XYZ file of C-alpha atoms in Angstrom:
643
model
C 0.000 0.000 0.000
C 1.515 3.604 -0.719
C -0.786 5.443 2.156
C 2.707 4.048 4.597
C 5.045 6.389 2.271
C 2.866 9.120 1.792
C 2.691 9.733 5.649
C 5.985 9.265 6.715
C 6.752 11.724 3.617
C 4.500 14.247 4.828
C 5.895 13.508 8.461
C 9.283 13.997 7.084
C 8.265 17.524 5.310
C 6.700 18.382 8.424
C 10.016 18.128 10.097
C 11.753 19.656 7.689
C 9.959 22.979 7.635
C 9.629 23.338 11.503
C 13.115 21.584 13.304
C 15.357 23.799 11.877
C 13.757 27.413 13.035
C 12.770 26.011 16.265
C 16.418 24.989 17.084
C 17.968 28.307 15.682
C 15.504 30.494 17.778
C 16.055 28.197 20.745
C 19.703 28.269 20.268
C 20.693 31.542 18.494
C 17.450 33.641 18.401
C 16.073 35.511 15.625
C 18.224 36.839 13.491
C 18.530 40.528 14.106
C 21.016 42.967 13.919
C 21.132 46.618 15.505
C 23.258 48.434 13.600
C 23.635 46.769 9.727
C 26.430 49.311 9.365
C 27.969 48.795 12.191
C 28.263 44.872 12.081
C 29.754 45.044 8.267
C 32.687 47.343 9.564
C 33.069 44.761 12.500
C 33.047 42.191 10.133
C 35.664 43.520 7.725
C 38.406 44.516 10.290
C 37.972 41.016 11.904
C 36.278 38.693 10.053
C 37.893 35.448 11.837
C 35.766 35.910 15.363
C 34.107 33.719 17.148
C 31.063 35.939 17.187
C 31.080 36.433 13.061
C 31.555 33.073 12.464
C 28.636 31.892 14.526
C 26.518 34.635 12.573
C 28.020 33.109 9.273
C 26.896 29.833 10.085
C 23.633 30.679 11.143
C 22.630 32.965 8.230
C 23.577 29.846 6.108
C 21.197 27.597 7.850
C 18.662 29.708 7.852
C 19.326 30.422 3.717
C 19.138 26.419 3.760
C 15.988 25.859 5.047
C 14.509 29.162 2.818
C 15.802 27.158 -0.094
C 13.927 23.870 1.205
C 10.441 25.463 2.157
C 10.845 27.283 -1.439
C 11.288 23.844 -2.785
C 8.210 22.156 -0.954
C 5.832 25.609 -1.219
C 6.494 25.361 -5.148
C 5.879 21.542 -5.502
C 2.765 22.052 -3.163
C 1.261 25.045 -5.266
C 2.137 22.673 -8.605
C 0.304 20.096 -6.866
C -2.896 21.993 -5.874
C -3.072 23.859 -9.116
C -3.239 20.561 -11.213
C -6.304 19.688 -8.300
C -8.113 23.039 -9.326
C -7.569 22.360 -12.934
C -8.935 18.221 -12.168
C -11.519 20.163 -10.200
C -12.764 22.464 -12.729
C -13.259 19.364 -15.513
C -15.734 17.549 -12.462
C -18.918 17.562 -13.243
C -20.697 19.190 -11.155
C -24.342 17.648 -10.627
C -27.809 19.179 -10.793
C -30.215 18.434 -8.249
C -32.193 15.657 -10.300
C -28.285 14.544 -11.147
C -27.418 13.845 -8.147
C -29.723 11.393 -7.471
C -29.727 9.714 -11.417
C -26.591 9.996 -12.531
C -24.757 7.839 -9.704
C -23.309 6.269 -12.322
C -21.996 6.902 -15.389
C -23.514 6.404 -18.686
C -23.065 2.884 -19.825
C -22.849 1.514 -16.423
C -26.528 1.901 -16.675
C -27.438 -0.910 -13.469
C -25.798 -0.413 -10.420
C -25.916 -4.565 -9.694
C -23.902 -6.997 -7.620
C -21.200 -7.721 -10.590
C -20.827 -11.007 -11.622
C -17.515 -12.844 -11.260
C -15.797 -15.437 -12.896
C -15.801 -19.309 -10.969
C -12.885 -20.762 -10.711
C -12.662 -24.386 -9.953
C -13.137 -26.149 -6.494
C -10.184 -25.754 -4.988
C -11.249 -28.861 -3.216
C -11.059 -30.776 -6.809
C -8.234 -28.522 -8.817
C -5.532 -28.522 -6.446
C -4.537 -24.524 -7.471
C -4.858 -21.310 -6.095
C -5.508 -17.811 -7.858
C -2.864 -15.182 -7.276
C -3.977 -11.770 -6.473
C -1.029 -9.965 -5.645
C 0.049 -7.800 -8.133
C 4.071 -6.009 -9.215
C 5.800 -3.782 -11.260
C 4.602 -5.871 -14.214
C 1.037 -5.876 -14.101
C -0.511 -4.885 -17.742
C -0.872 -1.170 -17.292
C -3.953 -0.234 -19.487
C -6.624 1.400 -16.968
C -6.369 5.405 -18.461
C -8.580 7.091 -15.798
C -8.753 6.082 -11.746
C -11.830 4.999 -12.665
C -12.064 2.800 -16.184
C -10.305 0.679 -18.705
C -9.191 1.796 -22.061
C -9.722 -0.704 -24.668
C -8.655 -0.269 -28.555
C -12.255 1.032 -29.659
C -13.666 2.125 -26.412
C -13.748 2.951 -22.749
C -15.211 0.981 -20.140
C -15.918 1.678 -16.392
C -14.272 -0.565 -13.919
C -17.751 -1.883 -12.964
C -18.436 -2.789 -16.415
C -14.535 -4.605 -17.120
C -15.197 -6.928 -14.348
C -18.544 -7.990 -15.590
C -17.094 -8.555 -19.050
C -13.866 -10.682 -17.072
C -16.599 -12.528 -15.417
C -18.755 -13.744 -18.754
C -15.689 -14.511 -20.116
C -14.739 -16.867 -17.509
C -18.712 -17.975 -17.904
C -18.049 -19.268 -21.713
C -14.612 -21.280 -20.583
C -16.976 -23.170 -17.590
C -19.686 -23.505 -20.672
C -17.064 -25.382 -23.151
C -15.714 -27.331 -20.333
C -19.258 -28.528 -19.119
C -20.054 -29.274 -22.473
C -17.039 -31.284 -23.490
C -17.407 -35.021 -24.641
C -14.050 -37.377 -23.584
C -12.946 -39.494 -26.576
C -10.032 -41.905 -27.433
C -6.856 -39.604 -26.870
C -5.986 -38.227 -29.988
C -3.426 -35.447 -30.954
C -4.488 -32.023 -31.130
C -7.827 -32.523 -33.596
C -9.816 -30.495 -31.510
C -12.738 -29.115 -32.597
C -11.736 -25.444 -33.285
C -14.548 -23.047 -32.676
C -14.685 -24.800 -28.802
C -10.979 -24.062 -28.346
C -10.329 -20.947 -30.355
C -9.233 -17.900 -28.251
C -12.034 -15.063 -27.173
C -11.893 -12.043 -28.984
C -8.698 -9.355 -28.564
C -10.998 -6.576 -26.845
C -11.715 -9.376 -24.275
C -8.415 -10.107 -23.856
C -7.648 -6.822 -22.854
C -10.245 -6.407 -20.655
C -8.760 -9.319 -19.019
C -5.676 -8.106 -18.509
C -6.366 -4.469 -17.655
C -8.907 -6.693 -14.433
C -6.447 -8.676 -13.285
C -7.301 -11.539 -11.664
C -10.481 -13.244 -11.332
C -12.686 -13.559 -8.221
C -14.164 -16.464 -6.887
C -18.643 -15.966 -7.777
C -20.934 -14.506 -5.321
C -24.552 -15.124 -4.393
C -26.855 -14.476 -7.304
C -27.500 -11.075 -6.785
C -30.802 -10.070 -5.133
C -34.232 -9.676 -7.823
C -35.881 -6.891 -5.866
C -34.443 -3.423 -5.083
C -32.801 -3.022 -8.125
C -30.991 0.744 -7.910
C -31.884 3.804 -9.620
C -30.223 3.498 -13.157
C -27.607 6.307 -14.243
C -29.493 7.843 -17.627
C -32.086 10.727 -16.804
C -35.218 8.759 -15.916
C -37.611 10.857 -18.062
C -35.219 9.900 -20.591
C -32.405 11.033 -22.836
C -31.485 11.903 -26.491
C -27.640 11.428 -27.258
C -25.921 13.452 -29.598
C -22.108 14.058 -30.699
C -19.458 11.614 -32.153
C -19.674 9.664 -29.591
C -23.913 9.327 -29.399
C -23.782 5.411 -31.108
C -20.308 4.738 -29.356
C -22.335 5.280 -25.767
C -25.328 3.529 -27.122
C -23.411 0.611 -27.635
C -21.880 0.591 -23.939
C -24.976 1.309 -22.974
C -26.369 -1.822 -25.160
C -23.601 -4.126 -23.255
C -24.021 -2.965 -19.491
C -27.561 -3.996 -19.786
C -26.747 -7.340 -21.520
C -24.056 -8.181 -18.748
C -26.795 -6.696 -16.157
C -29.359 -8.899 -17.266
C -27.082 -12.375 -17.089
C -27.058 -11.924 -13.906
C -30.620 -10.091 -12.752
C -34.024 -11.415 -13.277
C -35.708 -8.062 -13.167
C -33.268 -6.410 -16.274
C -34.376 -6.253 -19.798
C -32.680 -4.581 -22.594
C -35.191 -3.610 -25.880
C -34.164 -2.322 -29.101
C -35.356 -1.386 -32.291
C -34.097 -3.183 -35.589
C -32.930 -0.025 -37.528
C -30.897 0.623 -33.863
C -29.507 -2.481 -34.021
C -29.000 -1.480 -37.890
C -27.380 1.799 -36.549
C -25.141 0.279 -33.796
C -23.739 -3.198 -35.058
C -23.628 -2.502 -39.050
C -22.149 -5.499 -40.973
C -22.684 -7.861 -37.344
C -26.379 -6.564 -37.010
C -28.155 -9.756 -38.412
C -26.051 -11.963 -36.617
C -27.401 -10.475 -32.934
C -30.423 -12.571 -31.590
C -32.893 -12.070 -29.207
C -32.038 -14.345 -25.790
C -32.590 -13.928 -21.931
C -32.366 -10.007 -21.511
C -33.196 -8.954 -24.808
C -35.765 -8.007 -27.141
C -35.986 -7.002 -31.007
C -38.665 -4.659 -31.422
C -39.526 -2.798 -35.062
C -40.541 0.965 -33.589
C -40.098 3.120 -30.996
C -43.992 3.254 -30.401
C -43.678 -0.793 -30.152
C -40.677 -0.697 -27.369
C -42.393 2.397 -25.185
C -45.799 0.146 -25.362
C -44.635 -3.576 -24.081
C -46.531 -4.425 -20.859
C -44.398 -5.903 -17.964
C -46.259 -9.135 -17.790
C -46.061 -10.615 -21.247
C -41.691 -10.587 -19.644
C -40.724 -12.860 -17.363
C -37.734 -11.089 -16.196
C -40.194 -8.239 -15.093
C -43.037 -10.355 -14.355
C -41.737 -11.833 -11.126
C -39.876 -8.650 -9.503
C -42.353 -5.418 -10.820
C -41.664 -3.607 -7.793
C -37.803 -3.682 -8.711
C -37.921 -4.292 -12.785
C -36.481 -1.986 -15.242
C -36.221 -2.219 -18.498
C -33.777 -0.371 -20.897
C -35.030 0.807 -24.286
C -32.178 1.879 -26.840
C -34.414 3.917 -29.843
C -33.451 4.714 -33.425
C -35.775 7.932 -33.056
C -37.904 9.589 -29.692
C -40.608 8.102 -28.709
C -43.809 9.630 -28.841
C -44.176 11.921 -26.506
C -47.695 10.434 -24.983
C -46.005 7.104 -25.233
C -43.300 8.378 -23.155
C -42.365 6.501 -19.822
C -40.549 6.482 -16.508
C -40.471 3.177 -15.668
C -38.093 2.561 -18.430
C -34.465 3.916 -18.866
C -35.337 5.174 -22.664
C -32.182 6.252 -24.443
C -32.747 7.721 -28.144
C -29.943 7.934 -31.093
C -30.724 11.303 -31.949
C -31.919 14.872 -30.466
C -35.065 14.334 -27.976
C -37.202 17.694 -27.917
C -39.132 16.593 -24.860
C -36.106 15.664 -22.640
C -32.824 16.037 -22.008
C -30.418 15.748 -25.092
C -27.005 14.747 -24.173
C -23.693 15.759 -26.815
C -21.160 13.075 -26.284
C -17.497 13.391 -27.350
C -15.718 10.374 -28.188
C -14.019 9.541 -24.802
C -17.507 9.358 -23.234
C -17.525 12.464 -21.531
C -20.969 14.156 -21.751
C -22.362 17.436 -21.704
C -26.482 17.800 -21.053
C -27.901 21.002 -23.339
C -30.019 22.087 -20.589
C -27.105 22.428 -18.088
C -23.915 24.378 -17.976
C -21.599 21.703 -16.274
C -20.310 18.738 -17.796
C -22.332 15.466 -17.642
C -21.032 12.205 -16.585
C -18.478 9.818 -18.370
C -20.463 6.912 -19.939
C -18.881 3.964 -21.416
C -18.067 3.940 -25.244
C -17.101 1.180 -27.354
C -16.554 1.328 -31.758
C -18.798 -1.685 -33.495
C -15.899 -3.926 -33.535
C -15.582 -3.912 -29.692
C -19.105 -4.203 -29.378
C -19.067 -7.077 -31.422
C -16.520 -8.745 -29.300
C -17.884 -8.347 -26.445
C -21.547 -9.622 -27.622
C -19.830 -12.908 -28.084
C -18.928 -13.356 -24.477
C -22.733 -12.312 -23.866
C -24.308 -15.188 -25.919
C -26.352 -12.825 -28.249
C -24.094 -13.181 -31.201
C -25.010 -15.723 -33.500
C -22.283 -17.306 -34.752
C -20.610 -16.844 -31.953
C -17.670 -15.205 -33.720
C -18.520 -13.614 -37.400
C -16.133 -12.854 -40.004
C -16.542 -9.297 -40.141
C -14.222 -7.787 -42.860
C -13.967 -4.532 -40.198
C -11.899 -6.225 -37.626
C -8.648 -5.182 -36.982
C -7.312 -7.984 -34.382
C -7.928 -11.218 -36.963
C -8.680 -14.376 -34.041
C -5.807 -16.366 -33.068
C -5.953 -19.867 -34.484
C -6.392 -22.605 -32.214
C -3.131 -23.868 -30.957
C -1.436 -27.238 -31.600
C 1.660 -27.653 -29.773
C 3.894 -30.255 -30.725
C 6.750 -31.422 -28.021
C 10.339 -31.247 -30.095
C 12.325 -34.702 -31.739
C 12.517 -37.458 -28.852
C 16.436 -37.161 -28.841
C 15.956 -33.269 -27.491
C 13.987 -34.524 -24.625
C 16.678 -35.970 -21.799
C 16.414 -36.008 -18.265
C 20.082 -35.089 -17.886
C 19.732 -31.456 -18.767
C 20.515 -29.011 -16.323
C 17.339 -26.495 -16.825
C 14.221 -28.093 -16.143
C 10.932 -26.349 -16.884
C 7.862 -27.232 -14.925
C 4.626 -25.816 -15.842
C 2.031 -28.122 -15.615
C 0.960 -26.909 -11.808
C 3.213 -24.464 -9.940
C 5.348 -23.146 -12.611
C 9.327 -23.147 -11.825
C 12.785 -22.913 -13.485
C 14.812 -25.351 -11.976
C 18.590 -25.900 -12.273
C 20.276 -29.119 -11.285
C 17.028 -29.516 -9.254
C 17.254 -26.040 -7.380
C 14.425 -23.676 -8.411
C 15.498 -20.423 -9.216
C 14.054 -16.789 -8.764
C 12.451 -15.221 -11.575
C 12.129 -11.887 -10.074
C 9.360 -10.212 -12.797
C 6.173 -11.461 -13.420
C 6.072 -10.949 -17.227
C 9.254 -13.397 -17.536
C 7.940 -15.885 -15.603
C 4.675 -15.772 -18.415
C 7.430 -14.963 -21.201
C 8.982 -18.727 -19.966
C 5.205 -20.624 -19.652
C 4.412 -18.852 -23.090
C 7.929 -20.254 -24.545
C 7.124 -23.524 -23.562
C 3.831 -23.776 -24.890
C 5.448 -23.101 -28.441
C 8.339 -25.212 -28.425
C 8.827 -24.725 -32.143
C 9.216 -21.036 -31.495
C 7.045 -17.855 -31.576
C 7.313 -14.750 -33.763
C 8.234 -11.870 -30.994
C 5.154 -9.969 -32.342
C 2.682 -12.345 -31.534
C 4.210 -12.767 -28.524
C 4.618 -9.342 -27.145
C 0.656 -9.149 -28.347
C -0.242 -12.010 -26.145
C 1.696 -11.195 -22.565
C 0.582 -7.335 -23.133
C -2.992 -7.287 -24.902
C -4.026 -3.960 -25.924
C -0.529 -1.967 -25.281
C 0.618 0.177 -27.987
C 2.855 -1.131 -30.114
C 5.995 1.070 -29.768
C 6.217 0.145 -26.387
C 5.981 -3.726 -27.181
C 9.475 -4.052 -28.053
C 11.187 -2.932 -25.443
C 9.284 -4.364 -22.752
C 9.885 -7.536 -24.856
C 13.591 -7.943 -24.831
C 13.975 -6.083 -20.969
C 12.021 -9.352 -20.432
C 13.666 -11.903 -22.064
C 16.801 -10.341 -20.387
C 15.689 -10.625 -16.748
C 14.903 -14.756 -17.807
C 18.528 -14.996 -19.691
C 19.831 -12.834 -16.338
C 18.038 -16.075 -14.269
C 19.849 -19.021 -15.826
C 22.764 -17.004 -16.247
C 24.416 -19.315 -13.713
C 23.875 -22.745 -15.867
C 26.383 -20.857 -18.035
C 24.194 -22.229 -20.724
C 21.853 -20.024 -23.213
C 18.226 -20.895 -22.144
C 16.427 -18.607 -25.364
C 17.242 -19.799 -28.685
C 16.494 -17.076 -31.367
C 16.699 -17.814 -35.048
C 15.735 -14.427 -36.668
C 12.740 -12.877 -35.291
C 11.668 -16.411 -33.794
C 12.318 -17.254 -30.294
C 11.888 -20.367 -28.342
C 13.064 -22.533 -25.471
C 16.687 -23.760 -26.121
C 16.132 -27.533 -26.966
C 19.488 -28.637 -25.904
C 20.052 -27.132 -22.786
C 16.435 -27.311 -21.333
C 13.631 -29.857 -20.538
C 10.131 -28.925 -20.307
C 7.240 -31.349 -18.552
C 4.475 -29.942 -20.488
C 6.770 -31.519 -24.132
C 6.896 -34.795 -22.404
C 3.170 -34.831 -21.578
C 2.468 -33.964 -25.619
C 4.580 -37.095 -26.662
C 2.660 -39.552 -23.922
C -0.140 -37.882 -25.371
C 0.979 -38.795 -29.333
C 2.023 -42.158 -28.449
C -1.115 -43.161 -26.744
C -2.854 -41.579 -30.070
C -0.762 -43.965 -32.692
C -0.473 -46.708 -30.151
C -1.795 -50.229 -31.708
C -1.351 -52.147 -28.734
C -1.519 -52.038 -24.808
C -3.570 -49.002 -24.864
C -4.193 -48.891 -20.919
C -0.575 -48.847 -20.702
C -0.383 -46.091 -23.038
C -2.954 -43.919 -21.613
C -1.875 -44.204 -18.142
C 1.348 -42.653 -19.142
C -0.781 -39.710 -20.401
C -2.382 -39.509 -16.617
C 1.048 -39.766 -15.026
C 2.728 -37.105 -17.302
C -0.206 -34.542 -15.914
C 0.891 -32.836 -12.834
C -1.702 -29.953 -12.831
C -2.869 -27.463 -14.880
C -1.203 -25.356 -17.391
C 0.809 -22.725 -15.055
C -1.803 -23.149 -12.237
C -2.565 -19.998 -10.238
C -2.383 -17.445 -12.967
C -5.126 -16.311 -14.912
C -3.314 -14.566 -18.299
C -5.727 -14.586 -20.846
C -3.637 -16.662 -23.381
C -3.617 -19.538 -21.096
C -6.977 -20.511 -21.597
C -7.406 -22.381 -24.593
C -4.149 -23.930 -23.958
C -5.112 -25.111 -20.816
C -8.830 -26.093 -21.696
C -6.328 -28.435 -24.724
C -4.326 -30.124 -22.209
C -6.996 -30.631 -19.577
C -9.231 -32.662 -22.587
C -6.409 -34.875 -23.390
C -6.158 -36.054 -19.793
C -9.934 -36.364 -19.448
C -9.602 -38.589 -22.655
C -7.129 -40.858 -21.042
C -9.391 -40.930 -18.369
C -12.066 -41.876 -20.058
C -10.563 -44.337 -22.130
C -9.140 -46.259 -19.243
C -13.017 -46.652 -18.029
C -14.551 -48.293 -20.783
C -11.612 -50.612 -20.960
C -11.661 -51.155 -17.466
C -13.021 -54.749 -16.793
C -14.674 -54.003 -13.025
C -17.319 -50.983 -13.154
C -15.735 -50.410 -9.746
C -12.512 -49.666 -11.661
C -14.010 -47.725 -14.358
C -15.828 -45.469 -11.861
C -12.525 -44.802 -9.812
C -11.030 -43.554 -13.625
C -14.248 -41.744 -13.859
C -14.018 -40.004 -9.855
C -10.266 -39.271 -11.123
C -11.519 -37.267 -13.980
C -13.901 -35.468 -12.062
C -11.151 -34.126 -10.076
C -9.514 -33.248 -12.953
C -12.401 -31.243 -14.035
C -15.576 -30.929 -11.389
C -17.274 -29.224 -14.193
C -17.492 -31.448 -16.977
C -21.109 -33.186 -17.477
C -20.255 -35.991 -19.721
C -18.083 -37.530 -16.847
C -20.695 -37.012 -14.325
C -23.278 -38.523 -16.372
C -20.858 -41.571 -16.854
C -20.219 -42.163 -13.159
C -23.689 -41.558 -12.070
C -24.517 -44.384 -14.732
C -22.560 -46.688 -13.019
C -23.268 -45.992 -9.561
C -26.992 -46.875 -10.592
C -25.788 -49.826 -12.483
C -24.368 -51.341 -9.100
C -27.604 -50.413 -7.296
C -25.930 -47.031 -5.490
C -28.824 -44.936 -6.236
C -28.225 -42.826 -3.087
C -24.407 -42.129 -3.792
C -25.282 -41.466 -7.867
C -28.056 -38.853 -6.483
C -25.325 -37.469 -4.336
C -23.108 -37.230 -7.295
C -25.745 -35.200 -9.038
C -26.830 -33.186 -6.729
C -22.914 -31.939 -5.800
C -22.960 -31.080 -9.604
C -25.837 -28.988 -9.856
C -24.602 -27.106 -6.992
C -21.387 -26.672 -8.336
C -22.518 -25.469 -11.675
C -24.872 -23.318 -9.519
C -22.501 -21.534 -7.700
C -20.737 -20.750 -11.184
C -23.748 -19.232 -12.069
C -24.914 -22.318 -14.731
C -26.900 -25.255 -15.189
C -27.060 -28.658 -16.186
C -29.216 -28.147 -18.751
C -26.933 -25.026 -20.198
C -28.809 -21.908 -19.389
C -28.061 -19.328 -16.729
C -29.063 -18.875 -13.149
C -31.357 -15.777 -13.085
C -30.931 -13.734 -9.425
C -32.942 -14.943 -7.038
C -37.117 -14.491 -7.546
């Protein structure tokens, strides 16, 4: 924490100012002299006294500490002046502002924000690091929001997106079907990386929290538009729309009494080329007209059905409605200039400015169509999940396929060893070592993913998401520096470059994750002894990819390496002989990955099969709860808040 320094600074300042005149007054007095002309003449026929040199000495303390309080008064006035200037920019509320605009634009629900489950610790074995160093991805712009390439997002709003994203990881893992073992033929929509914007998102959040409660149905807090409604105007009028258009989405995953409803030539207006492609799901509603949206009754919805006293609904307009039509049980938000309420001109970094005021509005968030569309696919409106649109600038990351180098670079006699699968270490002749920054210890994990070697593009992209990319390069090889700087003691390189390629030296280091890949590849091509085979595929796992850390590139990487061992396992049940056998495989697997339904399904089978009933309704039931407390269900759809 920095409040420590910034006292004992202060403290220090404080002492500075007042120790040295109290002592000289206590011990000399205040400097005076009686006669000016007199004491100059004394001086210069005997400068050497005792007397003038005690006067010399003090009038150069006492020009010291002028010199010192000039130094803190000017830093102080340099100080508050920036304040008055941060000052003057504050909005400064109305009295109906004060009580709607409590948050800012986009943020339009003040709700409990969803968080992203990570797995029973209980089951996974790993723990979530929270701590953070000089290394953590610095992209947050304001004190208050993340900047994203195409947009601005409050805090509030990041997490949320963090949290869905984590939501569609636990979806493809509960969804996943074990098969024979089989190298890296993954299906590649399930595995292929979530769009860039996400990705920075997840960096700029950090790390993920474990999920709370569902959030409360009744009570739902004021909403930050006007409530009589507001027209938005400016270059940034469809950018805020749009933020506008996800806060409500991520609000309603997560609240039974939110419901977002649009117009088609909005949607038309807002998404462009990805506009047929968005679909009407929990939350959401296409409507054709203004009059249409303004005139829905609360009943015919059963996300406002069951909690009236706290529902709200959000309409996003192509035009004002009419103004009979008009009303305030609805956040209405209109794409244009509203004569009968307020009209709002946005600028591009979402701050606002109400024409009926003189002060500045709130900040709202603002995202470009090509954010928007990334984040709608985290959302689950976006149908496909991730379209081709010839606008985006970040093309998606193809699924990866690592391959572990030629058997004769693999030997256990080499004196850097590279563990990742679990707690990730560098270890020389057995001794780990200390890898001081955080972004080499990812710059080694990412390394070893790609044995065959990365372009140092794509990998400065995927350890710093979002940063600009003059600063990518330097941050790069002041990285790979520190790791050399590590193992500089093996007296052996440990980074192997070959033009603009870099990768883990294959002589001189070892890597478990490049033995687990070839256990995995022989139990694949393997024509005989297949238990033997895929039981070297279970031994080889130690944990999961780099457990603890939550970088955004890990994911489909890890989700890749967790499958294969869920294969094994399930391939070493249905050859097991004894169900009793096959359903500790199965229990094992379940351990591996306590969200994953097919496996469930499998040992509940069995437990009914031996006449267990009670213990396979156990099984179920933990399940449920499990995927409950992650905010999911069995059957794939989201748990609503509570009713």
């Amino acid at each position: 924490m920095r409040w420590p320094r910034h006292v004992a600074s202060l403290l220090l300042t404080v002492v500075l100012l007042t120790g040295p005149p109290i002592l000289l007054v206590r011990m000399v007095g205040w400097p005076s002299v009686d006669s000016p002309r007199v004491a100059w003449w004394q001086w210069v026929r005997d400068p050497l006294t005792e007397q003038n040199l005690i006067l010399l000495l003090v009038g150069l303390a006492w020009l010291l500490w002028a010199f010192v309080a000039y130094l803190v008064t000017a830093t102080t006035a340099t100080r508050v002046w920036a304040g008055v200037r941060w000052l003057r920019r504050l909005p400064l509320p109305t009295p109906w502002q004060a009580t709607a605009t409590g948050m800012a634009g986009a943020a339009a629900l003040t709700i409990a924000t969803p968080t992203t489950p990570t797995p029973d610790a209980s089951h996974q074995g790993t723990t979530t690091t929270t701590g953070t160093d000089h290394d953590r991805f610095e992209q947050a712009d304001t004190a208050d929001g993340v900047a994203v390439p195409g947009g601005w997002l409050p805090y509030d709003v990041a997490e949320q997106v963090s949290a869905a994203a984590g939501l569609v990881w636990l979806r493809r893992r509960r969804a996943y079907r074990p098969t024979r073992p089989h190298p890296h033929t993954e299906d590649a929509q399930d595995l292929a990386p979530l769009p860039a914007t996400v990705a920075v998102i997840q960096a700029a959040t950090g790390s993920r929290p474990t999920p709370p409660a569902p959030a409360p149905a009744a009570g739902l807090p004021q909403v930050g538009f006007p409530p009589t409604g507001v027209g938005l105007t400016g270059p940034g009028a469809l950018d805020a729309a749009r933020g506008l258009l996800i806060t409500a989405l991520l609000s309603a995953m997560r609240q039974n009494t939110v419901e977002l409803v649009i117009t088609r030539r909005a949607v038309d207006m807002l998404l462009g080329p990805a506009a047929p492609h968005l679909r009407p799901a929990a939350g959401l509603r296409i409507v054709d007209t203004a009059a249409h949206a303004t005139t829905l009754p609360a009943d015919d919805t059963p996300a406002l059905s069951h909690g009236t006293e706290g529902g709200r609904r959000v309409l996003i307009l192509d035009e004002p409605p009419p103004s009979s039509l008009a009303t305030s049980r609805a956040t209405t938000v209109a794409l244009t200039a509203w004569p009968h309420a307020t009209t709002w001109h946005v600028e591009t970094d979402g701050h606002t400015h109400p024409s009926d005021t003189a002060t500045a509005g709130p900040r709202v968030c603002v995202l470009d169509a090509v954010a928007t569309t990334d984040l709608l696919t985290v959302t689950g409106h976006l149908h496909p999940p991730t379209p081709a649109t010839p606008t985006q600038p970040h093309p998606q990351v193809q699924v990866p396929r690592p391959t572990a180098p030629h058997h004769d670079t693999i030997r256990p006699d080499k004196r850097m060893r590279v563990r990742v699968l679990g707690e990730p270490a560098l270890l020389v002749d057995g001794t780990a070592l200390t890898v001081r920054r955080t972004a080499a210890r990812q710059a080694l994990i990412f390394l070893a993913v790609h044995p065959d070697g990365v372009d140092s593009h794509l990998m400065a992209e995927a350890l710093w998401p979002g940063l600009p990319g003059q600063r990518l390069t330097g941050r790069l090889y002041t990285t790979l520096s520190e790791l050399r700087t590590a193992a500089r003691t093996t007296g052996l390189p440990i980074i192997d470059r070959t033009g603009d390629r870099y990768r883990l030296h294959p002589d001189h280091v070892d890597v478990d994750l490049w033995h687990f890949h070839r256990a995995v590849d022989r139990a694949a091509a393997t024509l005989t002894d297949h238990t033997t085979a895929w039981q070297a595929v279970v031994d080889a796992y130690t944990g999961d990819l780099a457990a603890g850390h939550t970088w955004a590139w890990l994911d489909p990487h890890r989700e890749s390496i967790r499958r294969h061992v869920l294969d094994a396992y399930a391939a070493l049940a249905a050859a097991a002989p004894d169900p009793r056998q096959a359903l500790a495989y199965l229990q094992d697997g379940i351990r591996v990955d306590p969200y994953n339904a097919d496996l469930h399904h499998r040992a509940a089978s069995i437990l009914a099969s031996l006449g267990e009933h009670i213990a396979a309704a156990d099984l179920t039931d933990r399940y449920t709860r499990r995927l409950a407390t992650a905010g999911l269900t069995p059957e794939g759809t989201l748990i609503r808040g509570s009713t």
